[in-house]
Each structure stands twice: as structure tokens, then as C-alpha cells.
XYZ file of C-alpha atoms in Angstrom:
396
model
C 12.650 21.636 -6.112
C 12.547 25.108 -4.563
C 14.526 26.428 -1.619
C 11.752 25.813 0.927
C 11.484 22.175 -0.117
C 15.238 21.691 0.079
C 15.214 23.106 3.603
C 12.297 20.869 4.564
C 14.007 17.751 3.234
C 17.231 18.702 4.979
C 15.296 19.065 8.233
C 13.627 15.711 7.572
C 17.034 14.091 7.075
C 18.309 15.565 10.335
C 15.113 14.484 12.106
C 15.451 10.981 10.675
C 19.028 10.748 11.975
C 17.980 12.182 15.355
C 15.111 9.698 15.577
C 17.484 6.826 14.862
C 19.853 8.115 17.548
C 16.972 8.500 20.012
C 15.881 4.898 19.439
C 19.416 3.532 19.277
C 19.149 1.695 22.587
C 15.922 0.048 21.450
C 17.127 -1.041 18.024
C 20.807 -1.690 18.687
C 20.111 -5.341 19.481
C 18.533 -5.932 16.066
C 20.488 -3.554 13.839
C 22.572 -6.386 12.480
C 21.054 -6.121 8.992
C 19.699 -9.624 9.376
C 18.141 -9.644 5.898
C 21.336 -8.381 4.311
C 23.373 -11.004 6.155
C 21.107 -13.585 4.544
C 21.551 -12.020 1.090
C 25.330 -11.872 1.539
C 25.624 -15.488 2.664
C 23.191 -16.733 0.021
C 25.183 -14.939 -2.683
C 28.430 -16.567 -1.569
C 26.658 -19.941 -1.568
C 25.198 -19.332 -5.028
C 28.587 -18.335 -6.454
C 30.135 -21.464 -4.918
C 27.438 -23.637 -6.519
C 25.746 -24.484 -3.214
C 22.051 -24.296 -2.365
C 21.259 -20.695 -1.270
C 17.952 -21.840 0.250
C 19.590 -24.128 2.820
C 20.063 -22.428 6.204
C 22.909 -24.751 7.133
C 24.731 -23.806 3.927
C 24.204 -20.097 4.632
C 25.538 -20.484 8.158
C 28.626 -22.269 6.850
C 29.377 -19.495 4.363
C 28.689 -16.806 6.974
C 30.947 -18.421 9.556
C 28.170 -17.998 12.121
C 24.541 -19.013 12.549
C 22.155 -17.414 10.051
C 18.617 -17.406 11.418
C 16.672 -16.146 8.414
C 16.384 -18.205 5.256
C 16.687 -16.803 1.751
C 13.312 -16.798 -0.037
C 13.842 -14.706 -3.159
C 14.699 -16.006 -6.668
C 18.236 -17.330 -6.767
C 19.100 -15.312 -9.881
C 18.471 -12.081 -7.966
C 21.646 -12.905 -6.041
C 23.657 -11.839 -9.087
C 22.900 -8.256 -8.053
C 24.697 -8.805 -4.728
C 27.750 -10.477 -6.257
C 29.908 -7.294 -6.332
C 29.313 -6.816 -2.598
C 30.816 -10.219 -1.793
C 34.188 -8.883 -2.928
C 34.327 -7.193 0.501
C 34.278 -8.696 3.961
C 30.824 -8.716 5.500
C 31.191 -5.607 7.693
C 32.593 -3.539 4.833
C 29.984 -4.797 2.402
C 27.219 -3.984 4.913
C 28.423 -0.375 5.089
C 28.520 -0.167 1.292
C 25.021 -1.664 1.161
C 23.639 0.940 3.593
C 25.296 3.749 1.624
C 23.688 2.430 -1.557
C 20.329 2.339 0.232
C 20.759 5.932 1.331
C 21.475 6.993 -2.250
C 18.426 5.031 -3.441
C 16.303 6.729 -0.783
C 17.509 10.175 -1.849
C 16.643 9.325 -5.456
C 13.232 8.009 -4.408
C 12.410 11.148 -2.416
C 13.539 13.274 -5.351
C 11.144 11.386 -7.668
C 8.256 11.786 -5.216
C 8.833 15.513 -4.711
C 9.548 16.409 -8.339
C 6.634 14.560 -9.912
C 3.945 14.120 -7.262
C 4.565 16.396 -4.269
C 6.117 19.652 -5.528
C 4.004 21.933 -3.332
C 5.163 22.998 0.123
C 2.214 21.430 1.974
C 2.779 17.975 0.471
C 6.542 18.173 0.958
C 6.006 18.892 4.641
C 3.698 15.892 4.978
C 6.246 13.727 3.166
C 8.988 14.790 5.587
C 6.842 13.829 8.572
C 5.884 10.461 7.089
C 9.480 9.664 6.127
C 10.512 9.971 9.760
C 7.495 8.629 11.649
C 4.998 7.150 9.207
C 3.466 3.696 9.660
C 5.291 2.762 12.843
C 8.638 3.853 11.424
C 8.443 1.762 8.259
C 11.528 3.430 6.780
C 13.497 2.935 9.993
C 12.530 -0.740 10.001
C 13.763 -1.168 6.448
C 17.178 0.252 7.343
C 17.377 -1.751 10.575
C 16.763 -5.152 8.975
C 18.553 -4.388 5.707
C 15.714 -5.375 3.390
C 15.571 -4.396 -0.301
C 12.313 -2.433 -0.072
C 13.846 0.982 -0.798
C 15.445 -0.335 -3.999
C 12.176 -1.966 -5.070
C 10.232 1.231 -4.485
C 12.723 3.336 -6.421
C 12.371 1.223 -9.563
C 8.606 0.891 -9.138
C 8.049 4.654 -8.852
C 10.441 5.373 -11.702
C 8.289 2.992 -13.734
C 5.098 4.751 -12.636
C 6.535 8.142 -13.651
C 7.490 6.672 -17.029
C 3.931 5.394 -17.416
C 2.437 8.801 -16.661
C 4.759 10.417 -19.187
C 3.835 7.904 -21.893
C 7.215 6.165 -21.924
C 5.986 2.583 -21.853
C 9.287 1.285 -23.192
C 10.765 2.288 -19.831
C 7.745 1.358 -17.725
C 7.830 -2.392 -18.373
C 11.521 -3.067 -17.601
C 11.495 -0.787 -14.535
C 8.524 -2.575 -12.966
C 10.047 -5.946 -13.855
C 13.275 -4.929 -12.075
C 11.215 -3.906 -9.027
C 9.731 -7.424 -9.007
C 12.994 -9.358 -9.315
C 12.895 -10.132 -5.587
C 9.174 -10.209 -4.772
C 6.861 -11.083 -7.658
C 3.854 -9.239 -6.228
C 4.985 -5.807 -7.471
C 4.562 -7.263 -10.954
C 0.842 -6.599 -10.425
C 1.557 -2.961 -11.257
C 2.330 -3.969 -14.845
C -1.447 -4.080 -15.309
C -1.578 -0.312 -14.749
C -0.544 0.156 -18.372
C -4.049 -0.964 -19.336
C -5.499 1.975 -17.380
C -3.525 4.359 -19.573
C -3.874 2.629 -22.931
C -6.345 -0.008 -24.030
C -4.971 -0.987 -27.437
C -3.810 -4.413 -28.572
C -0.122 -3.480 -28.532
C -0.308 -2.428 -24.867
C -2.222 -5.571 -23.927
C 0.382 -7.709 -25.729
C 3.266 -5.868 -24.031
C 1.684 -6.363 -20.612
C 1.100 -10.058 -21.326
C 4.712 -10.569 -22.458
C 6.090 -8.693 -19.429
C 3.953 -10.711 -17.010
C 4.964 -13.954 -18.758
C 8.676 -13.105 -18.567
C 8.394 -12.269 -14.885
C 6.440 -15.468 -14.222
C 9.000 -17.638 -16.028
C 11.856 -15.938 -14.161
C 10.325 -16.735 -10.773
C 9.163 -20.199 -11.811
C 12.599 -21.245 -13.061
C 14.233 -19.851 -9.928
C 12.118 -22.013 -7.643
C 11.985 -25.257 -9.634
C 12.930 -28.089 -7.312
C 12.598 -25.818 -4.267
C 8.935 -26.455 -3.414
C 9.752 -26.395 0.292
C 10.192 -22.628 0.000
C 6.464 -22.161 -0.517
C 5.662 -24.219 2.590
C 8.155 -22.164 4.571
C 6.599 -18.938 3.349
C 3.158 -20.183 4.335
C 4.395 -21.059 7.808
C 5.952 -17.600 8.100
C 2.626 -16.052 7.207
C 0.945 -18.012 10.006
C 3.181 -16.772 12.813
C 4.154 -13.284 11.577
C 1.547 -11.047 13.154
C 0.954 -7.709 14.856
C 3.536 -4.964 14.215
C 5.809 -7.366 12.311
C 3.248 -8.174 9.623
C 0.284 -5.755 9.622
C -1.548 -7.504 6.779
C -5.049 -8.750 5.969
C -4.257 -12.367 6.861
C -2.893 -11.422 10.278
C -5.692 -8.933 11.017
C -8.483 -11.363 10.138
C -6.770 -14.285 11.874
C -6.348 -12.351 15.099
C -9.939 -11.163 14.764
C -11.151 -14.755 14.724
C -9.059 -15.598 17.768
C -10.420 -12.496 19.533
C -13.900 -13.914 18.894
C -12.901 -17.066 20.768
C -11.614 -19.430 18.107
C -8.612 -21.609 18.829
C -5.383 -21.201 16.879
C -6.080 -24.350 14.841
C -9.623 -23.265 13.995
C -8.532 -19.798 12.930
C -5.792 -21.212 10.677
C -8.384 -23.300 8.810
C -10.901 -20.488 8.411
C -8.654 -17.467 7.835
C -7.700 -18.319 4.184
C -11.388 -18.592 3.284
C -12.169 -15.367 5.097
C -9.296 -13.583 3.318
C -10.604 -14.796 -0.059
C -14.126 -13.513 0.701
C -12.765 -10.225 2.046
C -10.583 -9.742 -1.063
C -13.449 -10.500 -3.462
C -15.765 -8.075 -1.681
C -13.151 -5.314 -1.612
C -12.310 -5.673 -5.306
C -15.958 -5.906 -6.344
C -17.032 -2.854 -4.351
C -14.063 -0.873 -5.704
C -14.941 -1.662 -9.327
C -18.590 -0.741 -8.716
C -17.674 2.620 -7.160
C -15.158 3.501 -9.883
C -17.698 2.733 -12.595
C -20.516 4.536 -10.805
C -18.397 7.676 -10.404
C -17.053 7.369 -13.946
C -13.437 7.369 -12.774
C -12.369 3.882 -13.825
C -10.631 5.386 -16.872
C -8.738 8.030 -14.872
C -5.108 6.800 -14.552
C -4.344 8.701 -11.343
C -7.443 7.459 -9.545
C -6.785 3.901 -10.709
C -3.169 4.140 -9.511
C -4.107 5.414 -6.048
C -6.808 2.791 -5.620
C -4.466 0.045 -6.850
C -1.686 1.050 -4.455
C -3.934 0.931 -1.383
C -5.711 -2.229 -2.560
C -2.303 -3.864 -2.971
C -1.497 -3.130 0.681
C -4.914 -4.230 1.931
C -5.142 -7.474 -0.039
C -1.715 -9.076 0.227
C -1.881 -11.777 2.929
C 1.717 -11.041 3.923
C 2.818 -7.407 4.039
C 5.753 -6.673 6.308
C 6.239 -3.560 8.430
C 8.988 -2.209 6.149
C 6.817 -2.676 3.034
C 4.649 0.308 3.971
C 7.256 2.527 2.302
C 5.020 2.028 -0.748
C 2.337 4.379 0.614
C 4.551 7.080 2.120
C 4.056 9.274 -0.976
C 0.449 8.375 -1.940
C -0.759 9.387 1.533
C 0.115 13.106 1.133
C -1.447 13.018 -2.348
C -4.741 11.766 -0.897
C -4.612 14.265 1.969
C -3.955 17.144 -0.419
C -6.417 16.252 -3.185
C -9.219 14.288 -1.505
C -9.560 15.556 2.056
C -11.724 18.580 2.734
C -10.487 20.182 5.958
C -7.186 20.871 7.672
C -8.545 19.421 10.927
C -9.129 16.084 9.192
C -5.633 16.218 7.735
C -4.128 16.925 11.137
C -5.971 13.992 12.735
C -4.824 11.671 9.957
C -1.194 12.722 10.460
C -1.508 11.817 14.147
C -3.067 8.463 13.263
C -0.320 7.624 10.748
C 2.617 8.771 12.865
C 1.672 7.978 16.471
C 1.495 4.208 16.721
C -0.659 3.071 19.652
C -2.110 -0.333 18.804
C -1.306 -3.367 16.667
C -2.092 -3.240 12.949
C -2.360 0.542 12.955
C -0.465 0.872 9.610
C -2.998 -1.502 8.034
C -5.915 0.557 9.328
C -4.195 3.728 8.106
C -3.996 2.207 4.616
C -7.690 1.304 4.859
C -8.475 4.884 5.871
C -6.643 6.324 2.848
C -8.355 3.795 0.602
C -11.811 4.814 1.836
C -10.999 8.533 1.638
C -9.883 8.045 -1.968
C -13.071 6.220 -2.979
C -15.258 8.811 -1.250
C -13.273 11.741 -2.618
C -13.131 10.781 -6.296
C -16.547 12.349 -6.874
C -14.994 15.754 -6.138
C -12.264 15.590 -8.793
C -12.666 16.106 -12.506
C -12.200 13.508 -15.209
C -8.895 15.199 -16.097
C -7.487 14.927 -12.569
C -3.816 13.923 -12.439
C -1.524 13.344 -9.487
C 1.539 13.952 -11.682
C 2.030 17.615 -10.799
C 4.848 18.052 -13.315
C 2.128 18.366 -15.952
C 0.388 21.241 -14.177
C 1.368 24.872 -14.891
C 0.244 26.095 -11.459
C 0.199 24.175 -8.196
C -1.460 25.399 -5.041
C 0.889 25.482 -2.038
C -1.813 25.116 0.589
C -5.031 23.142 0.002
C -8.337 24.836 0.554
C -10.417 23.967 3.599
C -13.561 23.710 1.521
C -12.505 21.944 -1.622
C -9.898 19.728 -3.115
C -6.871 21.268 -4.809
C -7.902 19.996 -8.229
C -11.337 19.951 -9.765
């Protein structure tokens, strides 16, 4: 990391703090770390041998009403056990400090391995502060675990690029200890190696993760019904996902709430099948389905676009891939400038979702302009351009 990048990141940190201060009046009423309060209370219940999925039990251990239920695997609560040695307010401060350290580590990974040039670092700074309706701000406000998940996931991805599969599998598994969906990225190993040993390792890793989540939820079937109900009412800026977008689209066309609820799952299934099919066809047609970097970028954006529930703070996942796409797949600085405005100036509902769709389309259109040896891991490149050309992508 050179001096210019350090200055940029320092400015981004100051801007992030200033932005939080500017919005303090707006977010003060919700900056109670509601998700962390749930984790803290659920951990105390789990240690005491009580049911961590029972809201009444959580409220009793918290000494006040807890409004948000605990949905993650109960064994993940072991990770929070050291924090319960402190009173809630103290533990919340420690938790935020740990999140800040995780964020610093995550930004370091992004800059060192994927965004070492000045142009990309500048884009990253802007997206960290303002990107996707303040996704990073939202994560800190509610106290979710997204930053920790992303740190382990991207450490795993770096390990995969560097051929260290022995690190890749456990790191991705750790990222999926709370939400099983990030386990999908275990399949990326097959884009890098297609031998029997890799296939077996992926199968074992997926099986271990499946058994971990299955055992955690045995006897707690009500959790799945609760999650489904959450998916039905979480909409707009709170949950800019495919299910919410398509459901609201049906209601905009005149359907009643009950009718849209019945049809939306079918519509999501058709939409997902069409998106996956068209992606595979394009990758094969352009001969890029064996390029690890292209497969990773496409997978990341597909992941965002396909999950029926994708919260506002989850968009941290595409903070770093966005500058990569803008640097390597976009042709003009005017287009890049307009995309920055679209990502950072939130005007209408579901804008983060449409931004992800935009990056996905730009990636699929732009892959024809990169060579078969294209890599987004810039650590492997001897020379990196600091400013992309107006007429061509950085890498050919």
C-alpha cells in the first residue's frame, strides 16, 4: 500500500466518521445495536441451557424486551461467549471495536490483492462511505455480523487465487457459520481446479456445513416459518432483494397482497433459472467459463441477485467487486462517473439491487474484451495501471 493509498483511506475513514456524525440525528433512534443485543441475550440463554430461539427467554436474559429473534445456528453463539463476561454496554463497545478492526483488515485485503491502483482505491473509499444506500453504515448501526463474514470470505477467496486450498475451505466455512448461503462460494474451487481431489474436498466441506446447520436447527422448525414470514414483509430499502422486487412489481401491476404472495415464489424460481441459464450460455459462448476471475465476479453478483432475502447491510459483499468491474470492464470515464452517482446517491427503492444488476450486466458484456489470462488478483501482476484508459480495459 503506497503513500497515496494510505492518505486516501485515511480520508475515507474521516469521511465515514463525518457521515455518521452528519446522520446522527437520523440514526440515533436505531443505533442500539439491535442485532447484537439479540446475539448477546441469545448467548446468555444458550450458556444457561435455555432456548436461544425463544423471544421471551431472550427478553428475560436481557432484562428488557428484545424485539428481534435469533435465527442463526445455536452453536455460533459460542463465538460470543467471551463478550458475555462484560455487562451489555461494555460488551457492545468491545463488539464495535472488534468490527472496526475486522473492517480495517477487510479493506487491507481488498486494497492489497484486488485494488492496489490509485483509481480503484479512490472508488473503494467512495463506496465505503456512501455505497448502496450506506450499506456499511447500516451494518454498524444494527450490529450485524456482516463485516466479520466478509472478512473470512475474502480471505478465503484470496487463498483460492493463491492456490492455498487448505486455507480456502475452512475460511469459507467460518464465513458461513451464521448464514449458510455464503457456503455457495465453496463451489468456486471447481472453477480453479477440476480434479477428483478438489471435487471431493468441496463435497466434504459442503456436507460438514450442511450437517452443522441441520443439527443446529433440529427441533426448531418454527424458525424456518419465521424466516419465511420475515421475507414476506421485509421490503424496499430494508431488503432490496429479488423476492421483494418481483413481489412489489406484481402489486404495482394491480395484484392484491395475497395474490402476489402466491405467485412471487414461482416468479422468483423462473427468474433465477433464466438468469443462471443465460449466464452459463454467455460464459461458454465467450469462452470465459474457465477463467477464475470472471467466474468469481459473475458468481458474486448472481449471489446478490438471486437470494430471495438480501438485507441492506449485506451489500458490503459487492463494495470491492464494483471498482474491479469499473476499472477492468467499463470503457469510458463518463460511464464510470455515472455509475458512481447511481451507486452512491440513493433516490428510489431497490436501487442497490439495480446497481448489482448493472454491474452484473456490465461484467457479462465486458468479458469479451479481456484475455483468457485475465485476473483480478493484482498481486500477481508486475505492473498495474493507475488510471484506466478511456478506450480500452486495463487488462487484455
